Short mmCIF file of C-alpha atoms in Angstrom, two decimals:
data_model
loop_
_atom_site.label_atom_id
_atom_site.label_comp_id
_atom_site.label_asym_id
_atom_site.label_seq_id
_atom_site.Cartn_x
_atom_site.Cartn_y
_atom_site.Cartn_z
CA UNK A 1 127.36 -87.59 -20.61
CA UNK A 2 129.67 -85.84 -17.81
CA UNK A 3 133.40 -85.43 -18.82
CA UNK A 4 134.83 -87.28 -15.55
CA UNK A 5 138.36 -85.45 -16.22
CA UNK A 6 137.38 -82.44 -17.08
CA UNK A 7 135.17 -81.99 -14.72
CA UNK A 8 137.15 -83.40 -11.92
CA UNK A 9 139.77 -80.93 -13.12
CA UNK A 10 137.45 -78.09 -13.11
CA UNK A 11 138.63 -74.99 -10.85
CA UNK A 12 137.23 -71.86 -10.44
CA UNK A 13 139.23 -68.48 -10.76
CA UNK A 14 139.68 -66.59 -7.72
CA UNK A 15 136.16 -64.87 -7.09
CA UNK A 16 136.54 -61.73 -5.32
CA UNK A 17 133.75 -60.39 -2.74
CA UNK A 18 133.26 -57.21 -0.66
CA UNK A 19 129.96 -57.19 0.84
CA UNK A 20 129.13 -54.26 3.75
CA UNK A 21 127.63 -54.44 6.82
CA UNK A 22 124.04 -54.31 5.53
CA UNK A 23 124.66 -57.50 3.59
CA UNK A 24 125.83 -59.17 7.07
CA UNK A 25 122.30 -58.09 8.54
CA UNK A 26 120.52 -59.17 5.25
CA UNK A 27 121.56 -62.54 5.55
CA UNK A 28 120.43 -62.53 9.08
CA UNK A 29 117.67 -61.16 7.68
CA UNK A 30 117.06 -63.89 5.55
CA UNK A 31 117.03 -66.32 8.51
CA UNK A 32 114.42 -64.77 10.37
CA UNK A 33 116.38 -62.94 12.91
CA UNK A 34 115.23 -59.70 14.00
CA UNK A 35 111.15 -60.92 14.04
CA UNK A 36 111.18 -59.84 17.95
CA UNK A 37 113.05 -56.63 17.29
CA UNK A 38 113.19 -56.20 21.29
CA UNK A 39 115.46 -59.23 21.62
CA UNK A 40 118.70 -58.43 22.50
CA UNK A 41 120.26 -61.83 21.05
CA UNK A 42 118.43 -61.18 17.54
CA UNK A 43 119.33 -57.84 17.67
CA UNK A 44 123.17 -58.11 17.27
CA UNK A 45 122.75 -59.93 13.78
CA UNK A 46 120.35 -57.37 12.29
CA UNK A 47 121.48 -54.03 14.15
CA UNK A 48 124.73 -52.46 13.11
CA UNK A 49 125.49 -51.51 17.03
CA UNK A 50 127.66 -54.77 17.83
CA UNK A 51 126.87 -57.03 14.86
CA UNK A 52 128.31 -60.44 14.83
CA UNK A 53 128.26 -62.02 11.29
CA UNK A 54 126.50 -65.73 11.63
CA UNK A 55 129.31 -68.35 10.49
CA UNK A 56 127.07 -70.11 7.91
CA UNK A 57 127.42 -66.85 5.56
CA UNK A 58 130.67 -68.32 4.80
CA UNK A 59 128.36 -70.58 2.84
CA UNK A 60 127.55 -67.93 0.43
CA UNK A 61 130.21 -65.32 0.22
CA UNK A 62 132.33 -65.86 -2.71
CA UNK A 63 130.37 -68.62 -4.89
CA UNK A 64 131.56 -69.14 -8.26
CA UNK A 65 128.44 -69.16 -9.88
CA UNK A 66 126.18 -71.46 -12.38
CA UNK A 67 129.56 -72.49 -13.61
CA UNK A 68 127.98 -76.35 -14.53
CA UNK A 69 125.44 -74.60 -16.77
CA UNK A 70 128.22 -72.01 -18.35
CA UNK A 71 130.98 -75.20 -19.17
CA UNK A 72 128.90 -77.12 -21.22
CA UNK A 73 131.67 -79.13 -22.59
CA UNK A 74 131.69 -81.19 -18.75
CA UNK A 75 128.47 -82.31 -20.14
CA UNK A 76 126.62 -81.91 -16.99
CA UNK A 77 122.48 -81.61 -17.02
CA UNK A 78 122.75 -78.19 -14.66
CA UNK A 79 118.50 -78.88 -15.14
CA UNK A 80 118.73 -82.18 -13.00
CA UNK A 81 121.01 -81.04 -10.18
CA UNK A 82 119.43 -81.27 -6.41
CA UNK A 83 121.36 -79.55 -3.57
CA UNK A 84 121.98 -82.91 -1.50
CA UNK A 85 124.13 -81.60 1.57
CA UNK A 86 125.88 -78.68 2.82
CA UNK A 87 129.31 -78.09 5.33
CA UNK A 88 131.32 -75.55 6.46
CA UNK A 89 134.60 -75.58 8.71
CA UNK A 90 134.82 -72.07 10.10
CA UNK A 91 139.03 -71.57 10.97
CA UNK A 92 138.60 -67.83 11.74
CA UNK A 93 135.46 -65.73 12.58
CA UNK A 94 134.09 -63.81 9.35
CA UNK A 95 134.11 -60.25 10.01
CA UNK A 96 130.94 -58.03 9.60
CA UNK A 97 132.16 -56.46 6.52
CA UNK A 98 135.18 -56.81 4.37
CA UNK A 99 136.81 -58.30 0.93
CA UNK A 100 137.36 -61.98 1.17
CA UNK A 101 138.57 -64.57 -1.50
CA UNK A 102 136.84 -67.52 -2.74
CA UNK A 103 138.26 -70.38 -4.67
CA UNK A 104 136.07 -73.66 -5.43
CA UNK A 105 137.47 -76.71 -6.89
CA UNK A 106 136.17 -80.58 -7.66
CA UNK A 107 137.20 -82.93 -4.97
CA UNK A 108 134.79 -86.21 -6.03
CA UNK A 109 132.73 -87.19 -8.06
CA UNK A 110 131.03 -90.53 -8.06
CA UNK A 111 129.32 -92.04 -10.64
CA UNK A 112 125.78 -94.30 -9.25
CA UNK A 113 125.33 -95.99 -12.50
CA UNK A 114 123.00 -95.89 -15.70
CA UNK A 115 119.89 -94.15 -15.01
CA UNK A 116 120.56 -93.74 -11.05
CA UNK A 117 122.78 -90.29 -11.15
CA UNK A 118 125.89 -88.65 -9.74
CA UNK A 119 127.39 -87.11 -6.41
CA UNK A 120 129.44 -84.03 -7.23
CA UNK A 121 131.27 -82.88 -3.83
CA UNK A 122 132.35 -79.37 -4.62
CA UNK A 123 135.23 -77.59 -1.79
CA UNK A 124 135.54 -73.83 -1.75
CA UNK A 125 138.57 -72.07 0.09
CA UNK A 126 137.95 -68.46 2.02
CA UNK A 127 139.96 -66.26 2.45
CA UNK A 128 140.38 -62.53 4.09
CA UNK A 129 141.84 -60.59 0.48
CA UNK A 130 143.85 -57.66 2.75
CA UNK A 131 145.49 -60.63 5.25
CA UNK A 132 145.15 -64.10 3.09
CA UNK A 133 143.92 -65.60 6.43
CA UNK A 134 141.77 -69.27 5.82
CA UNK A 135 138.43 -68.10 6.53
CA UNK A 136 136.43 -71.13 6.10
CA UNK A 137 136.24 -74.23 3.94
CA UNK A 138 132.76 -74.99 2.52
CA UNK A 139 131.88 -78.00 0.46
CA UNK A 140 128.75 -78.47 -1.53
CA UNK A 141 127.44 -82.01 -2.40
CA UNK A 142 125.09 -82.51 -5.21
CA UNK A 143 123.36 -84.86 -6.65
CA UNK A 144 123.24 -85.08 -10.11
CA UNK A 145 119.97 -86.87 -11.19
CA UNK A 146 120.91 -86.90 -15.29
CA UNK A 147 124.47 -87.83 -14.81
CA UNK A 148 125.00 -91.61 -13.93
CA UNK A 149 126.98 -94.49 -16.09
CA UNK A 150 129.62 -92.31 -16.90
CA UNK A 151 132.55 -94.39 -15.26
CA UNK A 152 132.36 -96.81 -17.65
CA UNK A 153 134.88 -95.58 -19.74
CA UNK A 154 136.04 -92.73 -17.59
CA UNK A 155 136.58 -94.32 -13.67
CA UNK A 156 135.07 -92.31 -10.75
CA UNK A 157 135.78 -91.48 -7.45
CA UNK A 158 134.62 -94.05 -4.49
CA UNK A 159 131.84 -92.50 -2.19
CA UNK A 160 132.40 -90.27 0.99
CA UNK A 161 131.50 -91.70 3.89
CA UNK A 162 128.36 -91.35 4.69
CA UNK A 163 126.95 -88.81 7.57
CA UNK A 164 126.16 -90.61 10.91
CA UNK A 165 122.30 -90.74 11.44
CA UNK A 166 121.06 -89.01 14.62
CA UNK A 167 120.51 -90.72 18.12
CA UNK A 168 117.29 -92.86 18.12
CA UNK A 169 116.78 -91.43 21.22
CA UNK A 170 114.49 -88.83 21.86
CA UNK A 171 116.06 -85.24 21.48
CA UNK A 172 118.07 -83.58 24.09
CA UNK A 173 116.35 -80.47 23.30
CA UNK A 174 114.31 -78.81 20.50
CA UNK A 175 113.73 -75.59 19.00
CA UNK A 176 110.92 -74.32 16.95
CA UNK A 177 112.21 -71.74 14.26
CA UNK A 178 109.22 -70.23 12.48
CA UNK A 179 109.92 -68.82 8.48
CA UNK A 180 108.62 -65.51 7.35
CA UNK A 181 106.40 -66.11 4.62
CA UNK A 182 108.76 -64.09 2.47
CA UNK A 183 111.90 -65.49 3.66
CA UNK A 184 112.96 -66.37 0.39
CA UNK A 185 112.50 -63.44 -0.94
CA UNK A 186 114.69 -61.86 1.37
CA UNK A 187 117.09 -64.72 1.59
CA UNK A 188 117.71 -65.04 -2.61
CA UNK A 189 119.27 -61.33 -1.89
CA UNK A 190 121.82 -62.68 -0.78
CA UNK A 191 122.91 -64.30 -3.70
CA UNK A 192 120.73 -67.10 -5.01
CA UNK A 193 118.46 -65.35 -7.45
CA UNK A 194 116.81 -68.97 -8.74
CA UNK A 195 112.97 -67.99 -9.35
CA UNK A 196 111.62 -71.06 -8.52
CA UNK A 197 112.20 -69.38 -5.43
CA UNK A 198 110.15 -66.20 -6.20
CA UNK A 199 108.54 -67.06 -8.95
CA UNK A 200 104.80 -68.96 -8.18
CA UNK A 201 104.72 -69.89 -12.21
CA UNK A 202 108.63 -71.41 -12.15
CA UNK A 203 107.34 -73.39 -9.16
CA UNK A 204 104.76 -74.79 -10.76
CA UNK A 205 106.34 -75.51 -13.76
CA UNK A 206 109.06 -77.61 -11.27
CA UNK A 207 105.62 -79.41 -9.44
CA UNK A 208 105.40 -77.12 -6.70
CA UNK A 209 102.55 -75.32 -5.59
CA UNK A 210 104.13 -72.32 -4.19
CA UNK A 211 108.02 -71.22 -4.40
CA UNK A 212 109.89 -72.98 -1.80
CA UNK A 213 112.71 -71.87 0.45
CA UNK A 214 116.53 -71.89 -0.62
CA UNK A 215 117.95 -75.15 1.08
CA UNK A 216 120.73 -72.86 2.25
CA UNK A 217 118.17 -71.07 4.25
CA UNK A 218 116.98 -74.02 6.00
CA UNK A 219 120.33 -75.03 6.54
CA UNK A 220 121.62 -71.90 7.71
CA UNK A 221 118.55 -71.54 10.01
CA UNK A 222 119.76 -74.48 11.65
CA UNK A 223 123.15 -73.02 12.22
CA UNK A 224 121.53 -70.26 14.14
CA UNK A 225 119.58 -72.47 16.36
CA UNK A 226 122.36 -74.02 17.27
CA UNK A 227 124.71 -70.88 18.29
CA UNK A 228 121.59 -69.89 20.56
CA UNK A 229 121.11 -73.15 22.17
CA UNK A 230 124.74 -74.57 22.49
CA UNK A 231 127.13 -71.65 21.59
CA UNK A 232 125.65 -69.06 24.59
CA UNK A 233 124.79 -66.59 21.75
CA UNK A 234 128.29 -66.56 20.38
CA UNK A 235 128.82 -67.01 16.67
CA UNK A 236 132.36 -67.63 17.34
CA UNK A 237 132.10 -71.05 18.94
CA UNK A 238 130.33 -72.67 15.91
CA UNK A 239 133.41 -74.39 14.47
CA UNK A 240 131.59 -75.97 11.79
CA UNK A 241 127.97 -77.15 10.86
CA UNK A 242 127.08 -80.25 8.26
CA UNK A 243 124.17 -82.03 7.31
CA UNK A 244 121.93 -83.72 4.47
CA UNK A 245 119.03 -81.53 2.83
CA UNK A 246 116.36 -84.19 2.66
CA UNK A 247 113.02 -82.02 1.58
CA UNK A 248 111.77 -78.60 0.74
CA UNK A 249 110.66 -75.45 2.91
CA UNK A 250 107.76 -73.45 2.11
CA UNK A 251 107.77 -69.98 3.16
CA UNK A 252 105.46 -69.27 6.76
CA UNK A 253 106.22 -72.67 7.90
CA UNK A 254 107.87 -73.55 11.55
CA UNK A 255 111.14 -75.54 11.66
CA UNK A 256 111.66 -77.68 14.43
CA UNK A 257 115.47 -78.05 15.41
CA UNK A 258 116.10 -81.26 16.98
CA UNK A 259 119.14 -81.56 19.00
CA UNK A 260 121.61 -84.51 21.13
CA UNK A 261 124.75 -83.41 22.75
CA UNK A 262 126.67 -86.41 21.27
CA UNK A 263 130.64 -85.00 22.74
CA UNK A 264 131.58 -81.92 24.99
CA UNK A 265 132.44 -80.64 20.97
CA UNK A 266 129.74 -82.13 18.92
CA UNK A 267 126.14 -82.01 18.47
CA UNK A 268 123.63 -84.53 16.50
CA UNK A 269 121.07 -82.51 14.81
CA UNK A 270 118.25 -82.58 12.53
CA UNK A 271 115.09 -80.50 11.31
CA UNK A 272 111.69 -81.38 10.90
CA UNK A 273 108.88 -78.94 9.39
CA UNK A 274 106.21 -78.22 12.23
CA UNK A 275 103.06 -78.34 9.84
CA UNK A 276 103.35 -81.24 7.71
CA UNK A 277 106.24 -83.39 10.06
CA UNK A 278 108.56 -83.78 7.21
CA UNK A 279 112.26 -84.14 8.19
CA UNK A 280 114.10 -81.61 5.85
CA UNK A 281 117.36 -81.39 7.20
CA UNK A 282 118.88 -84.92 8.59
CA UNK A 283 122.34 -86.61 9.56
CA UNK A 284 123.21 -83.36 10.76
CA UNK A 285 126.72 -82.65 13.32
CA UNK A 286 127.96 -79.42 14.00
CA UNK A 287 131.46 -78.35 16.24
CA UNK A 288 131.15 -76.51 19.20
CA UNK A 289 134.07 -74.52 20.92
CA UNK A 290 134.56 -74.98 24.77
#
């Protein structure tokens, strides 16, 4: 049974990260930028001439880690966990290369009950190492399917507020985003090495019948529609990006972005695979610059 002090207590050392300018394309990469190599938009993420670094990297620069399998003593089931939803709140633009700072703490965790599981919300600080600038703050919910009735004893922390569903109208606009069929074997170098991503046996063994994409990479996919369709192409006026990840990705399949300009600063979103019309990404809101 999860620790609820401990592991609301839990923070991670400082983790330390250089990464070089052919990580910032990889991650692109990883996205599916670059498949029309003649574009000029793509080709500032993937091309070292000019290259912007997509804000959503900020996601995965500096993680600390299958720390919930390595502290046992919290008594979490790391086998049970499910990547619920992902945010970040970009406060400076991440350069293309560079040493930057993470630190990751618990900020909630809320117990469901006996046999219905746990929300852990987990916050990481970045920063620049050289100029200690705030970078970005990320925070990682997940859902913690082994974990509930805990509070008995213990308390717990009452539930974030929940994510505002999109418009009922029909979409402002829409984007299709089609997924390399090895996408997540590019994307995983940039950090998640999971085989259930890679591995067609692991996949099975977890009821899938292929490896499926990182939920990161549908999320961050997402993040890059939305600089080309609201931002003018300019990875600096994504202030921040949110949203629930409802269902997997396979590999080769065709997102479909769906989009409402809700505020001058705000846009609705969700995603939607094109083959099999399963939402995957929902409740999503993202902060545009002027």
């Amino acid at each position: 049974m999860i620790d609820y002090e401990k592991t609301k207590a839990w923070r991670s050392d400082p983790v330390r990260h250089s990464y070089a300018t052919k990580d910032t394309i990889l991650y692109a990469l990883g996205l599916g930028l670059g498949t029309d190599p003649l574009d000029a938009q793509q080709l500032r993420y993937v091309y070292e001439k000019d290259l912007v670094a997509l804000p959503t990297m900020a996601a995965v620069l500096a993680s600390p880690g299958s720390w919930m399998r390595d502290r046992k003593e919290l008594g979490i089931d790391f086998l049970k966990l499910v990547h619920g939803e992902q945010g970040v709140t970009i406060h400076s633009p991440l350069s293309v290369a560079g040493t930057v700072v993470g630190e990751s703490r618990v900020v909630r965790l809320v117990d469901k009950g006996e046999g219905k599981g746990a929300i852990l919300h987990v916050e990481k600080s970045l920063k620049d190492e050289a100029s200690g600038q705030l970078l970005a703050t990320a925070e990682q919910v997940l859902f913690l399917r082994g974990d509930g009735g805990f509070s008995a004893g213990q308390g717990g922390d009452e539930p974030a507020p929940a994510l505002p569903a999109p418009p009922e109208t029909a979409a402002d606009v829409a984007l299709e985003l089609p997924t390399r069929p090895e996408a997540a074997l590019l994307y995983r170098l940039s950090g998640d090495l999971n085989p259930l991503h890679a591995d067609p046996v692991v996949a099975a063994k977890a009821g899938f019948p292929k490896p499926i994409l990182h939920g990161l990479a549908s999320w961050g996919n997402a993040g890059r529609g939305i600089v080309q369709l609201f931002c003018g192409h300019d990875p600096a006026r994504l202030r921040s990006i949110r949203a629930r990840l409802t269902s997997p990705v396979y590999p080769g399949e065709t997102l479909v972005l769906e989009c409402w300009r809700v505020a001058a600063d705000e846009v609705a979103f969700r995603a939607r695979v094109k083959e099999r019309d399963v939402v995957v990404l929902n409740n999503g809101r993202a902060g545009i610059a002027a």
